[in-house]
Coordinates of C-alpha atoms in Angstrom, one line a residue:
Chain A
M95 CA 15.9 -45.8 -17.1
S96 CA 18.2 -46.6 -14.4
A97 CA 20.3 -43.6 -15.6
Q98 CA 17.8 -41.3 -16.4
W99 CA 17.1 -38.3 -14.4
I100 CA 14.0 -36.1 -14.4
P101 CA 16.0 -32.9 -15.8
V102 CA 15.9 -30.3 -13.3
T103 CA 16.2 -26.7 -15.0
R104 CA 16.7 -23.7 -13.3
R105 CA 13.2 -22.4 -13.7
H106 CA 12.2 -25.6 -11.2
V107 CA 14.9 -24.9 -8.7
V108 CA 14.1 -21.0 -8.5
L109 CA 10.3 -22.3 -8.6
A110 CA 11.2 -24.9 -5.7
G111 CA 13.0 -22.6 -3.7
D112 CA 10.5 -19.8 -3.8
L113 CA 7.6 -22.3 -2.7
A114 CA 9.9 -23.6 -0.3
G115 CA 10.6 -19.5 0.9
T116 CA 6.8 -19.1 1.2
V117 CA 6.2 -22.0 3.9
V118 CA 8.8 -20.5 6.1
F119 CA 7.7 -17.3 6.1
A120 CA 3.7 -18.3 6.4
V121 CA 4.8 -20.5 9.7
E122 CA 6.5 -17.0 10.8
G123 CA 3.5 -15.0 9.9
A124 CA 0.7 -17.5 11.7
I125 CA 3.1 -17.7 14.7
A126 CA 3.8 -13.7 15.3
A127 CA -0.5 -14.0 14.6
I128 CA -1.0 -16.4 17.2
H129 CA 1.2 -14.3 19.9
G130 CA -0.5 -11.5 18.6
G131 CA -3.9 -12.9 19.8
L132 CA -5.5 -13.0 16.4
D133 CA -8.2 -15.5 15.5
L134 CA -8.1 -18.0 12.8
L135 CA -8.8 -15.8 10.0
G136 CA -5.7 -13.4 11.1
V137 CA -3.8 -16.4 11.4
L138 CA -4.4 -16.9 7.7
V139 CA -4.1 -13.4 6.9
L140 CA -1.0 -13.0 8.4
S141 CA 0.3 -16.3 6.9
F142 CA -0.6 -15.2 3.4
I143 CA 1.1 -11.4 3.9
V144 CA 4.3 -12.4 5.6
A145 CA 4.7 -15.0 3.1
L146 CA 3.7 -13.1 -0.1
G147 CA 3.3 -9.4 0.7
G148 CA 6.9 -8.7 0.1
G149 CA 6.5 -10.0 -3.4
V150 CA 3.3 -8.6 -4.0
V151 CA 4.5 -5.0 -3.4
R152 CA 7.7 -5.5 -5.8
D153 CA 5.0 -6.8 -8.5
V154 CA 3.3 -3.8 -8.4
L155 CA 6.4 -1.6 -8.3
I156 CA 8.0 -2.9 -11.2
G157 CA 4.9 -3.1 -13.3
A158 CA 4.2 -6.9 -13.4
T159 CA 0.6 -6.8 -12.6
P160 CA -1.6 -8.8 -11.5
P161 CA 1.1 -10.0 -9.0
N162 CA 2.5 -13.7 -9.1
A163 CA 0.9 -14.3 -5.7
I164 CA -2.5 -12.9 -7.3
R165 CA -2.2 -14.3 -10.8
D166 CA -1.2 -18.2 -9.7
W167 CA -3.4 -20.3 -7.3
R168 CA -0.6 -22.3 -5.8
Y169 CA 1.0 -19.4 -3.9
P170 CA -2.1 -18.5 -2.0
T171 CA -3.5 -22.3 -1.4
L172 CA 0.5 -22.8 0.1
A173 CA 0.4 -20.0 2.5
F174 CA -3.0 -20.7 3.8
A175 CA -2.3 -24.4 4.4
A176 CA 1.0 -23.4 6.0
G177 CA -0.9 -21.3 8.2
L178 CA -3.7 -23.7 9.0
V179 CA -1.1 -26.6 9.7
T180 CA 0.7 -23.9 12.3
F181 CA -2.5 -23.2 14.0
A182 CA -3.5 -26.7 14.3
F183 CA -0.3 -28.0 15.6
H184 CA 0.9 -24.8 17.1
A185 CA 2.6 -26.1 20.5
S186 CA 4.9 -28.6 18.7
M187 CA 6.0 -25.6 16.4
T188 CA 6.6 -23.5 19.1
A189 CA 8.6 -26.1 21.0
A190 CA 11.1 -26.3 18.0
P191 CA 14.7 -24.7 19.1
P192 CA 15.0 -20.7 18.1
M193 CA 18.2 -21.1 16.1
V194 CA 16.0 -23.6 13.7
L195 CA 13.5 -21.3 13.1
L196 CA 16.1 -18.2 12.8
T197 CA 18.0 -20.6 10.0
L198 CA 15.2 -21.3 8.4
D199 CA 14.2 -17.6 8.1
A200 CA 17.4 -16.4 7.0
A201 CA 17.2 -19.1 4.4
G202 CA 13.8 -17.6 3.3
L203 CA 15.2 -14.3 3.5
A204 CA 18.0 -15.6 1.2
I205 CA 15.9 -16.6 -1.6
F206 CA 13.4 -13.9 -1.8
A207 CA 16.1 -11.0 -2.0
A208 CA 18.0 -12.8 -4.8
T209 CA 14.6 -13.6 -6.4
G210 CA 13.5 -10.6 -6.1
A211 CA 16.3 -8.7 -7.4
E212 CA 16.7 -10.9 -10.2
K213 CA 13.0 -10.3 -11.2
A214 CA 12.9 -6.4 -11.3
W215 CA 16.5 -6.7 -13.3
D216 CA 14.8 -8.6 -15.9
Y217 CA 11.9 -6.4 -16.0
G218 CA 14.6 -3.5 -16.7
I219 CA 14.9 -1.8 -13.3
T220 CA 18.2 0.1 -12.9
P221 CA 20.6 -1.6 -10.5
I222 CA 20.1 0.4 -7.1
N223 CA 16.1 0.1 -7.5
A224 CA 16.5 -3.5 -8.5
I225 CA 18.7 -4.2 -5.3
L226 CA 16.0 -2.2 -3.5
M227 CA 13.6 -4.5 -4.9
G228 CA 15.3 -7.8 -3.6
A229 CA 15.1 -6.1 -0.1
V230 CA 11.1 -5.4 -0.5
T231 CA 10.6 -8.4 -1.5
G232 CA 12.7 -10.3 1.5
C233 CA 11.4 -7.8 4.1
G234 CA 8.0 -6.1 3.0
G235 CA 5.9 -9.1 4.1
G236 CA 7.3 -8.7 7.6
V237 CA 6.9 -5.0 7.4
I238 CA 3.1 -5.4 6.6
R239 CA 2.7 -7.8 9.4
D240 CA 4.6 -5.1 12.1
L241 CA 2.0 -2.7 10.5
L242 CA -0.9 -4.9 11.2
L243 CA 0.2 -5.8 14.9
T244 CA 0.6 -1.9 15.3
R245 CA 4.5 -1.9 16.1
T246 CA 7.3 -0.2 14.4
P247 CA 8.8 -2.6 12.1
L248 CA 11.6 -4.2 13.6
I249 CA 14.2 -4.2 10.6
L250 CA 14.1 -0.3 11.0
M251 CA 15.1 -0.5 14.4
A252 CA 17.5 -3.4 14.9
D253 CA 19.5 -6.3 13.4
I254 CA 21.3 -6.8 10.3
Y255 CA 18.4 -8.3 8.2
A256 CA 17.3 -5.9 5.7
T257 CA 20.9 -5.1 5.4
A258 CA 21.7 -8.6 4.5
A259 CA 19.0 -8.6 2.0
L260 CA 20.5 -5.6 0.2
L261 CA 23.9 -7.1 0.1
G262 CA 22.7 -10.4 -1.5
A263 CA 20.6 -8.3 -3.8
A264 CA 23.7 -6.2 -4.6
V265 CA 25.7 -9.3 -5.4
V266 CA 23.0 -10.8 -7.5
I267 CA 23.0 -7.1 -9.6
G268 CA 26.6 -7.0 -9.7
C269 CA 27.3 -10.7 -11.1
R270 CA 24.4 -10.0 -13.9
K271 CA 26.2 -6.3 -14.8
L272 CA 29.1 -8.7 -15.2
Q273 CA 26.9 -10.9 -17.5
W274 CA 27.8 -13.5 -15.3
P275 CA 25.1 -16.8 -15.5
P276 CA 22.1 -16.3 -13.9
A277 CA 22.2 -19.4 -11.5
V278 CA 25.6 -18.3 -10.5
A279 CA 24.4 -14.6 -9.7
T280 CA 21.2 -16.2 -7.9
A281 CA 23.0 -18.5 -5.8
L282 CA 26.1 -16.4 -4.8
G283 CA 23.1 -14.1 -3.5
C284 CA 21.6 -16.1 -1.6
L285 CA 24.8 -17.3 -0.3
V286 CA 26.0 -13.8 0.7
C287 CA 22.4 -13.1 2.3
F288 CA 22.4 -16.2 4.3
A289 CA 26.0 -15.9 5.5
V290 CA 25.6 -12.6 7.0
R291 CA 22.5 -12.8 8.5
M292 CA 23.9 -15.9 10.3
A293 CA 27.0 -14.1 11.1
A294 CA 24.8 -11.0 12.4
V295 CA 23.1 -13.4 14.7
A296 CA 26.0 -15.3 15.9
F297 CA 28.0 -12.4 16.7
G298 CA 25.5 -10.2 17.4
W299 CA 26.4 -7.3 15.0
Q300 CA 24.1 -4.0 14.9
L301 CA 24.0 -1.6 12.7
P302 CA 24.6 2.6 14.1
R303 CA 22.3 4.8 15.6
V304 CA 22.1 8.3 16.7
A305 CA 23.2 7.9 20.6
Chain B
M1251 CA -46.5 5.8 -21.5
S1252 CA -48.6 4.3 -18.6
A1253 CA -46.9 1.1 -19.0
Q1254 CA -43.6 1.6 -19.8
W1255 CA -40.5 1.5 -17.6
I1256 CA -37.2 2.8 -17.7
P1257 CA -35.2 -0.8 -19.0
V1258 CA -33.0 -1.1 -15.9
T1259 CA -30.1 -3.6 -16.8
R1260 CA -28.0 -5.2 -14.8
R1261 CA -25.1 -2.9 -15.1
H1262 CA -27.2 -0.3 -13.7
V1263 CA -28.3 -2.3 -10.4
V1264 CA -24.4 -3.2 -10.2
L1265 CA -23.4 0.3 -10.4
A1266 CA -26.5 1.5 -8.0
G1267 CA -25.5 -1.0 -5.6
D1268 CA -21.9 0.1 -5.3
L1269 CA -22.7 3.6 -5.0
A1270 CA -25.2 2.7 -2.4
G1271 CA -22.2 0.6 -0.5
T1272 CA -20.1 3.4 -1.2
V1273 CA -22.4 5.9 0.5
V1274 CA -22.8 3.6 3.6
F1275 CA -19.2 3.0 4.1
A1276 CA -18.6 6.6 3.5
V1277 CA -20.4 7.3 6.5
E1278 CA -19.0 4.6 8.9
G1279 CA -15.2 6.2 7.9
A1280 CA -16.5 9.8 8.9
I1281 CA -17.8 8.4 12.3
A1282 CA -14.9 6.5 13.2
A1283 CA -12.8 9.6 12.1
I1284 CA -15.3 11.5 14.3
H1285 CA -14.6 9.3 17.3
G1286 CA -11.2 9.5 16.8
G1287 CA -10.6 12.8 17.5
L1288 CA -9.6 13.7 13.2
D1289 CA -10.3 17.1 12.1
L1290 CA -12.5 17.9 8.7
L1291 CA -10.1 16.7 6.4
G1292 CA -9.5 13.5 8.6
V1293 CA -13.2 12.9 8.1
L1294 CA -13.1 13.2 4.4
V1295 CA -10.0 11.2 4.3
L1296 CA -11.3 8.2 6.1
S1297 CA -14.7 8.5 4.3
F1298 CA -12.8 8.3 1.2
I1299 CA -10.8 5.2 2.2
V1300 CA -13.3 3.1 4.0
A1301 CA -15.7 3.3 1.2
L1302 CA -13.0 3.2 -1.7
G1303 CA -9.9 1.8 -0.2
G1304 CA -10.8 -1.9 -0.8
G1305 CA -11.5 -1.5 -4.2
V1306 CA -8.6 0.7 -5.0
V1307 CA -6.1 -2.1 -3.6
R1308 CA -8.3 -4.8 -5.7
D1309 CA -7.7 -3.2 -8.9
V1310 CA -4.3 -2.1 -8.4
L1311 CA -3.7 -6.1 -7.6
I1312 CA -5.4 -7.3 -10.2
G1313 CA -4.2 -4.7 -12.7
A1314 CA -7.0 -2.5 -13.6
T1315 CA -5.4 0.7 -13.4
P1316 CA -6.4 3.2 -12.6
P1317 CA -8.7 2.0 -10.1
N1318 CA -12.5 2.9 -10.7
A1319 CA -12.4 5.6 -7.5
I1320 CA -9.7 7.5 -9.3
R1321 CA -11.0 7.5 -12.7
D1322 CA -14.5 8.0 -12.2
W1323 CA -15.2 11.5 -10.5
R1324 CA -18.6 10.1 -9.0
Y1325 CA -17.0 7.8 -6.6
P1326 CA -14.8 10.6 -4.8
T1327 CA -17.6 13.2 -5.1
L1328 CA -20.0 10.8 -3.1
A1329 CA -17.4 9.5 -0.7
F1330 CA -16.9 12.9 0.0
A1331 CA -20.3 14.4 0.5
A1332 CA -21.3 11.7 2.4
G1333 CA -18.4 12.4 5.0
L1334 CA -19.2 16.0 4.9
V1335 CA -22.9 15.5 5.7
T1336 CA -21.8 13.3 8.6
F1337 CA -19.7 15.7 9.8
A1338 CA -22.3 18.3 9.7
F1339 CA -25.3 16.1 11.1
H1340 CA -23.2 14.3 13.5
A1341 CA -25.5 14.2 16.5
S1342 CA -28.2 13.1 14.6
M1343 CA -26.2 10.3 12.6
T1344 CA -24.9 8.5 16.0
A1345 CA -28.5 8.3 17.3
A1346 CA -29.7 5.8 15.1
P1347 CA -29.7 2.5 16.6
P1348 CA -26.8 0.3 16.1
M1349 CA -28.8 -2.5 14.6
V1350 CA -29.5 0.1 11.6
L1351 CA -25.7 0.6 11.3
L1352 CA -25.1 -3.2 11.7
T1353 CA -27.6 -4.0 9.0
L1354 CA -26.7 -1.3 6.1
D1355 CA -22.8 -2.3 7.0
A1356 CA -23.9 -6.2 6.3
A1357 CA -25.7 -5.0 2.9
G1358 CA -22.2 -2.7 1.9
L1359 CA -20.2 -5.9 2.8
A1360 CA -22.5 -8.1 0.9
I1361 CA -22.4 -6.0 -2.3
F1362 CA -18.7 -5.1 -2.3
A1363 CA -17.5 -8.6 -1.8
A1364 CA -19.9 -10.1 -4.1
T1365 CA -19.2 -7.2 -6.9
G1366 CA -15.3 -7.7 -5.8
A1367 CA -15.2 -11.1 -6.8
E1368 CA -16.8 -10.9 -10.0
K1369 CA -14.3 -8.1 -11.1
A1370 CA -11.9 -10.0 -10.3
W1371 CA -13.0 -13.0 -12.1
D1372 CA -14.0 -10.8 -15.1
Y1373 CA -10.5 -10.0 -15.5
G1374 CA -8.9 -13.5 -15.8
I1375 CA -8.1 -14.1 -12.0
T1376 CA -8.0 -17.7 -10.8
P1377 CA -10.6 -19.1 -8.4
I1378 CA -9.0 -18.7 -5.2
N1379 CA -7.3 -15.5 -6.1
A1380 CA -10.5 -13.9 -7.2
I1381 CA -12.8 -15.1 -3.8
L1382 CA -9.9 -13.5 -2.1
M1383 CA -10.2 -9.7 -3.6
G1384 CA -13.5 -10.3 -3.4
A1385 CA -12.9 -10.2 0.6
V1386 CA -10.2 -7.4 0.0
T1387 CA -13.0 -5.2 -1.8
G1388 CA -15.2 -5.7 1.2
C1389 CA -12.7 -5.4 4.1
G1390 CA -9.5 -3.3 2.7
G1391 CA -11.4 -0.2 3.6
G1392 CA -11.8 -0.9 7.1
V1393 CA -8.1 -2.6 7.5
I1394 CA -6.9 0.6 5.9
R1395 CA -8.8 2.7 8.5
D1396 CA -7.4 0.8 11.4
L1397 CA -4.0 1.5 10.6
L1398 CA -4.6 5.1 10.2
L1399 CA -6.0 5.0 13.8
T1400 CA -3.3 2.6 14.8
R1401 CA -5.1 -0.2 15.9
T1402 CA -4.7 -3.7 14.9
P1403 CA -7.6 -4.3 12.6
L1404 CA -10.3 -5.4 14.1
I1405 CA -11.3 -8.2 11.4
L1406 CA -8.0 -10.2 12.3
M1407 CA -9.1 -10.4 16.0
A1408 CA -12.9 -11.0 16.1
D1409 CA -16.1 -11.5 14.2
I1410 CA -17.3 -13.3 11.4
Y1411 CA -16.8 -10.2 9.2
A1412 CA -14.2 -11.0 6.7
T1413 CA -15.4 -14.7 6.9
A1414 CA -18.6 -13.5 5.6
A1415 CA -17.2 -11.6 2.9
L1416 CA -15.4 -14.8 1.7
L1417 CA -18.2 -17.0 1.6
G1418 CA -20.1 -14.8 -0.5
A1419 CA -17.1 -14.2 -2.9
A1420 CA -17.0 -18.0 -3.3
V1421 CA -20.7 -18.4 -3.9
V1422 CA -20.5 -15.8 -6.9
I1423 CA -17.3 -17.7 -8.4
G1424 CA -18.6 -20.9 -7.6
C1425 CA -21.7 -19.9 -9.7
R1426 CA -19.9 -18.2 -12.3
K1427 CA -17.7 -21.6 -12.7
L1428 CA -20.8 -23.6 -13.3
Q1429 CA -21.5 -20.5 -15.8
W1430 CA -24.9 -20.0 -14.0
P1431 CA -25.9 -16.3 -15.2
P1432 CA -23.8 -13.4 -13.7
A1433 CA -26.9 -11.8 -12.4
V1434 CA -27.6 -15.2 -10.2
A1435 CA -24.3 -15.3 -9.3
T1436 CA -24.1 -11.8 -7.6
A1437 CA -27.7 -12.0 -6.0
L1438 CA -26.9 -15.4 -4.3
G1439 CA -23.2 -14.2 -3.1
C1440 CA -25.0 -11.1 -1.7
L1441 CA -27.2 -13.1 -0.1
V1442 CA -25.1 -15.3 1.3
C1443 CA -22.6 -12.8 2.6
F1444 CA -25.4 -10.4 4.0
A1445 CA -27.3 -13.6 5.8
V1446 CA -23.9 -15.2 7.2
R1447 CA -23.0 -11.7 8.4
M1448 CA -26.3 -10.9 10.1
A1449 CA -26.4 -14.5 11.9
A1450 CA -22.8 -14.0 13.5
V1451 CA -23.6 -10.5 15.0
A1452 CA -27.3 -12.3 16.0
F1453 CA -25.7 -15.4 17.5
G1454 CA -22.2 -13.7 18.4
W1455 CA -20.6 -16.5 16.3
Q1456 CA -16.7 -16.1 16.6
L1457 CA -13.8 -18.1 14.7
P1458 CA -11.9 -20.3 17.3
R1459 CA -8.3 -19.2 18.2
V1460 CA -5.0 -20.6 20.2
A1461 CA -6.4 -20.7 23.7
Chain C
M127 CA 29.7 33.6 -26.0
S128 CA 29.4 36.1 -23.2
A129 CA 25.9 36.6 -24.1
Q130 CA 24.8 33.0 -24.4
W131 CA 23.0 31.2 -21.6
I132 CA 22.2 27.5 -21.2
P133 CA 18.7 27.5 -22.5
V134 CA 16.7 26.2 -19.2
T135 CA 13.4 24.7 -20.5
R136 CA 10.6 24.2 -18.6
R137 CA 11.6 20.3 -18.1
H138 CA 14.7 21.2 -16.4
V139 CA 13.1 23.8 -14.1
V140 CA 10.3 21.1 -12.9
L141 CA 13.2 18.2 -12.6
A142 CA 15.1 20.8 -10.3
G143 CA 12.3 21.6 -8.7
D144 CA 11.3 17.9 -8.0
L145 CA 14.9 17.1 -6.8
A146 CA 15.2 19.9 -4.6
G147 CA 11.7 18.6 -3.0
T148 CA 13.3 15.5 -3.1
V149 CA 16.4 16.3 -0.5
V150 CA 14.3 18.5 1.9
F151 CA 11.8 15.8 2.2
A152 CA 14.5 13.2 2.7
V153 CA 16.4 15.2 5.4
E154 CA 12.6 15.6 7.3
G155 CA 12.4 11.8 7.3
A156 CA 15.7 10.7 8.3
I157 CA 15.3 13.4 11.4
A158 CA 12.2 11.6 11.9
A159 CA 14.0 8.5 12.2
I160 CA 16.3 9.6 14.5
H161 CA 14.0 10.9 16.8
G162 CA 12.1 7.5 16.7
G163 CA 15.2 5.6 17.9
L164 CA 15.9 3.8 14.3
D165 CA 19.0 2.9 13.1
L166 CA 21.0 3.5 10.3
L167 CA 18.8 1.6 7.9
G168 CA 15.7 2.9 9.0
V169 CA 16.8 6.4 8.9
L170 CA 17.4 5.5 4.7
V171 CA 14.1 3.9 4.6
L172 CA 12.6 7.1 6.0
S173 CA 14.6 9.3 3.8
F174 CA 13.6 7.5 1.1
I175 CA 9.8 6.9 1.7
V176 CA 9.5 10.6 3.2
A177 CA 10.9 11.8 -0.3
L178 CA 9.7 9.5 -2.6
G179 CA 6.5 7.6 -1.1
G180 CA 3.8 10.2 -1.9
G181 CA 4.8 9.9 -5.7
V182 CA 5.2 6.2 -5.9
V183 CA 1.8 5.8 -4.2
R184 CA 0.4 8.3 -7.1
D185 CA 2.2 6.9 -10.0
V186 CA 0.7 3.1 -9.0
L187 CA -2.9 4.7 -8.9
I188 CA -2.2 6.5 -12.1
G189 CA -1.0 3.8 -13.8
A190 CA 2.4 5.2 -14.3
T191 CA 4.5 2.3 -13.2
P192 CA 7.0 1.7 -12.7
P193 CA 7.4 4.9 -10.9
N194 CA 9.6 7.5 -11.6
A195 CA 11.2 6.9 -8.0
I196 CA 11.6 3.0 -9.0
R197 CA 12.5 3.6 -12.5
D198 CA 15.1 6.3 -12.6
W199 CA 18.2 5.7 -10.2
R200 CA 18.7 9.7 -9.2
Y201 CA 15.6 9.7 -7.0
P202 CA 16.8 6.9 -4.9
T203 CA 20.7 8.0 -5.1
L204 CA 19.6 11.5 -3.9
A205 CA 17.4 10.4 -0.8
F206 CA 19.4 8.2 0.3
A207 CA 22.4 10.4 0.2
A208 CA 20.6 13.1 2.0
G209 CA 19.6 10.8 4.5
L210 CA 23.3 10.0 4.8
V211 CA 24.5 13.7 5.5
T212 CA 21.7 14.1 8.1
F213 CA 22.8 11.0 10.0
A214 CA 26.1 11.9 10.1
F215 CA 25.5 15.8 10.4
H216 CA 22.6 15.4 13.0
A217 CA 23.7 17.5 15.6
S218 CA 24.1 20.9 13.3
M219 CA 20.9 19.9 11.4
T220 CA 18.7 19.7 14.3
A221 CA 20.4 23.1 15.1
A222 CA 18.5 24.7 12.6
P223 CA 16.1 27.4 13.5
P224 CA 12.8 25.9 13.0
M225 CA 11.3 28.6 11.1
V226 CA 13.7 27.2 8.2
L227 CA 12.8 23.5 8.4
L228 CA 9.0 24.8 8.3
T229 CA 9.7 27.0 5.0
L230 CA 11.8 24.5 3.2
D231 CA 8.8 21.8 3.9
A232 CA 6.1 24.2 2.6
A233 CA 8.0 24.6 -0.4
G234 CA 8.6 20.9 -0.9
L235 CA 5.0 20.4 -0.4
A236 CA 4.1 23.2 -2.7
I237 CA 6.5 21.6 -6.1
F238 CA 5.0 18.1 -5.1
A239 CA 1.5 19.1 -5.0
A240 CA 1.5 20.7 -7.7
T241 CA 3.8 18.5 -10.2
G242 CA 1.9 15.6 -8.7
A243 CA -1.4 17.0 -9.8
E244 CA 0.3 17.8 -13.2
K245 CA 1.1 14.6 -13.7
A246 CA -2.1 13.0 -13.0
W247 CA -4.2 15.4 -15.2
D248 CA -1.2 14.5 -18.0
Y249 CA -2.2 10.9 -17.6
G250 CA -5.9 11.8 -18.5
I251 CA -7.2 11.4 -14.3
T252 CA -10.3 13.8 -14.1
P253 CA -10.3 17.1 -12.3
I254 CA -11.2 15.8 -8.7
N255 CA -8.8 12.7 -8.9
A256 CA -6.1 14.9 -10.3
I257 CA -6.4 17.4 -7.6
L258 CA -6.2 14.3 -4.9
M259 CA -3.5 13.1 -6.4
G260 CA -1.5 15.9 -6.1
A261 CA -2.4 16.0 -2.2
V262 CA -1.3 12.4 -2.3
T263 CA 2.2 13.3 -4.0
G264 CA 2.8 16.0 -1.4
C265 CA 1.2 14.4 1.8
G266 CA 1.7 10.5 1.0
G267 CA 5.1 10.1 2.3
G268 CA 4.6 11.7 5.8
V269 CA 1.7 9.4 6.2
I270 CA 3.7 6.6 5.7
R271 CA 6.0 7.5 8.0
D272 CA 3.6 7.9 10.2
L273 CA 2.2 4.7 10.2
L274 CA 5.6 3.3 10.2
L275 CA 6.3 5.2 13.8
T276 CA 3.0 4.1 14.8
R277 CA 1.2 7.2 15.1
T278 CA -2.0 8.4 13.7
P279 CA -1.0 10.8 10.5
L280 CA -0.7 14.2 11.9
I281 CA -2.1 15.6 8.8
L282 CA -5.2 13.8 9.5
M283 CA -6.0 15.4 13.0
A284 CA -4.5 19.1 12.9
D285 CA -2.8 21.8 10.7
I286 CA -3.7 23.5 7.2
Y287 CA -1.3 20.9 5.4
A288 CA -3.0 18.5 3.1
T289 CA -5.4 21.4 2.9
A290 CA -3.0 23.5 1.3
A291 CA -2.1 20.6 -1.1
L292 CA -5.3 20.2 -1.8
L293 CA -6.0 24.1 -2.7
G294 CA -2.5 24.7 -4.5
A295 CA -3.0 21.1 -6.5
A296 CA -6.9 22.6 -7.8
V297 CA -5.1 25.7 -8.8
V298 CA -3.2 23.9 -11.2
I299 CA -6.1 22.1 -12.6
G300 CA -8.4 25.0 -12.7
C301 CA -5.7 27.0 -14.9
R302 CA -4.7 23.6 -17.3
K303 CA -8.8 23.4 -17.7
L304 CA -8.8 27.3 -18.9
Q305 CA -5.9 26.1 -20.8
W306 CA -3.5 28.4 -19.4
P307 CA 0.2 27.6 -20.4
P308 CA 1.5 24.7 -17.9
A309 CA 4.2 26.5 -16.5
V310 CA 1.8 29.5 -15.3
A311 CA -0.4 27.0 -13.7
T312 CA 2.4 25.0 -11.8
A313 CA 3.6 28.5 -10.5
L314 CA 0.3 29.4 -9.5
G315 CA -0.1 26.1 -7.9
C316 CA 3.1 26.0 -6.0
L317 CA 2.8 29.9 -5.0
V318 CA -1.2 29.2 -3.6
C319 CA 0.1 26.2 -1.6
F320 CA 3.0 27.4 -0.4
A321 CA 1.0 30.9 0.6
V322 CA -1.8 28.8 2.3
R323 CA 0.4 26.9 4.2
M324 CA 2.8 29.6 5.8
A325 CA 0.0 31.8 6.4
A326 CA -2.0 28.8 8.3
V327 CA 1.5 28.5 10.5
A328 CA 1.6 32.3 11.0
F329 CA -1.7 32.7 12.2
G330 CA -2.5 29.1 13.6
W331 CA -4.9 28.2 11.4
Q332 CA -6.8 25.1 12.1
L333 CA -9.6 23.2 10.3
P334 CA -13.1 22.3 12.2
R335 CA -13.6 19.4 14.2
V336 CA -16.8 17.8 15.9
A337 CA -16.6 19.2 19.4

């Protein structure tokens, strides 16, 4: 059996990425909740919402109800576990260098934006709306987090964040329109979103605003 | 006809509880709106949202659209009537001792959490998600109220409130998994939620938070 | 061919009104975003949400998913284009007399409230809920805008705005119950909503509130 490998199908890769993104975003939600002075329940709620809120909104909007996060026990379990661990080991988690968190976050954003656009496309949503659904998947959780902490969502005010998600999602949809293989479309979309986000952080890019 | 009774089926009991919970929560929504300085329309909107918002979110998430509160004219009518009465007799309503309001609120929470979890379960939602749907039914309206009044939802910051709803919902789902009769499951779940909530108020229980 | 006209069916009139309302509300969303200090992405997001958010919520609630704005590429394209033009020519847009903006806004509200109630009715929603759905269509986008800018929704605190939407929607549903032709119902509902809103502005009408 030495030369045998468990066959890793694309479906498993997408699921693995999805679960990894869920963990990263759940940890970020928990940290935001702790900084906001919430109690343990608030920490778990924000873990769930930051990790899964964007996907829930996408699924409700494209008519894929019940949403994955409500249908499948693995998503909430994973998000709550990540929140609980963050709550317990808060001191060591926030000691991580900011660049590590930023990089993990960009990776999570890329996975969610690419797979979110892909799912909308597979549900027959038109290109411009499928691209929007990619951005909603990547950014929706963070927007709900900001609303719960009563602050105007950061992504509407500064940074190339939702913009990176839109670009990544657009690459996915463009490749699918050209009938490229789904795996290539998803991989390219992830790559573009991640690269744009990291470059924006590195070079301090900002969108224009009315002076 | 002296020994005859109108047959009270379980369905009628659940409906009666549901409508009673709606009235209690609608009154609370109206009081919050009046304290927040809203006008008559704002009072009626908050009555509707606090009473019915949690159930609407649950129904959208489990795919039971249109939600009960949108399909059935009795729910909005009742919520608006309760809001209108509260608006008209505001002085006497707020003269009620706080313990009365707290007890009625705990009863409403218990009913909504238990029946909300039950409905999700009957729609084939997995246990952990059905328990979450119970808490969403019980607490969702209050969260939307806090967002509309631009304050961080109280249940995320303090008190054993959503936690009581989760425990009550968990009892319902546990009993259903054990194939106990639905009526017993609902009654036990209500009881646990109500008892935990009242004990938390009486003894000042709080969840842990990061210091 | 001199006496020939392109046949303008009612469906085209409703679509034209809907698209005109979308443009007006998108411009208002963009102006609110610019005043709130958002960047270009925030401007486009608020254009989309103010123009289309109410209809999206209505469609999700009545079970008409995916909502029109997510299914049809014309709505987001139009909203984004209006937002972009507002961003580019902000100085001249805000130089318009306030009465022009108020009148256009009242017209947009009337169209959305009347067609929103009509759509809910056509989906079999009961009268009181169909009237609510008309108000949600007309006012929902503005409420989400206020939440994103972290302020209590203005329509809950002052002005005859949602009230005008409710009255217009009630006229639509009343006419439909009397089996009047849909075109007459929609036109009358629009007229009533517009007239009430403009009169409220002109005479400074306000709803009662608890002193």
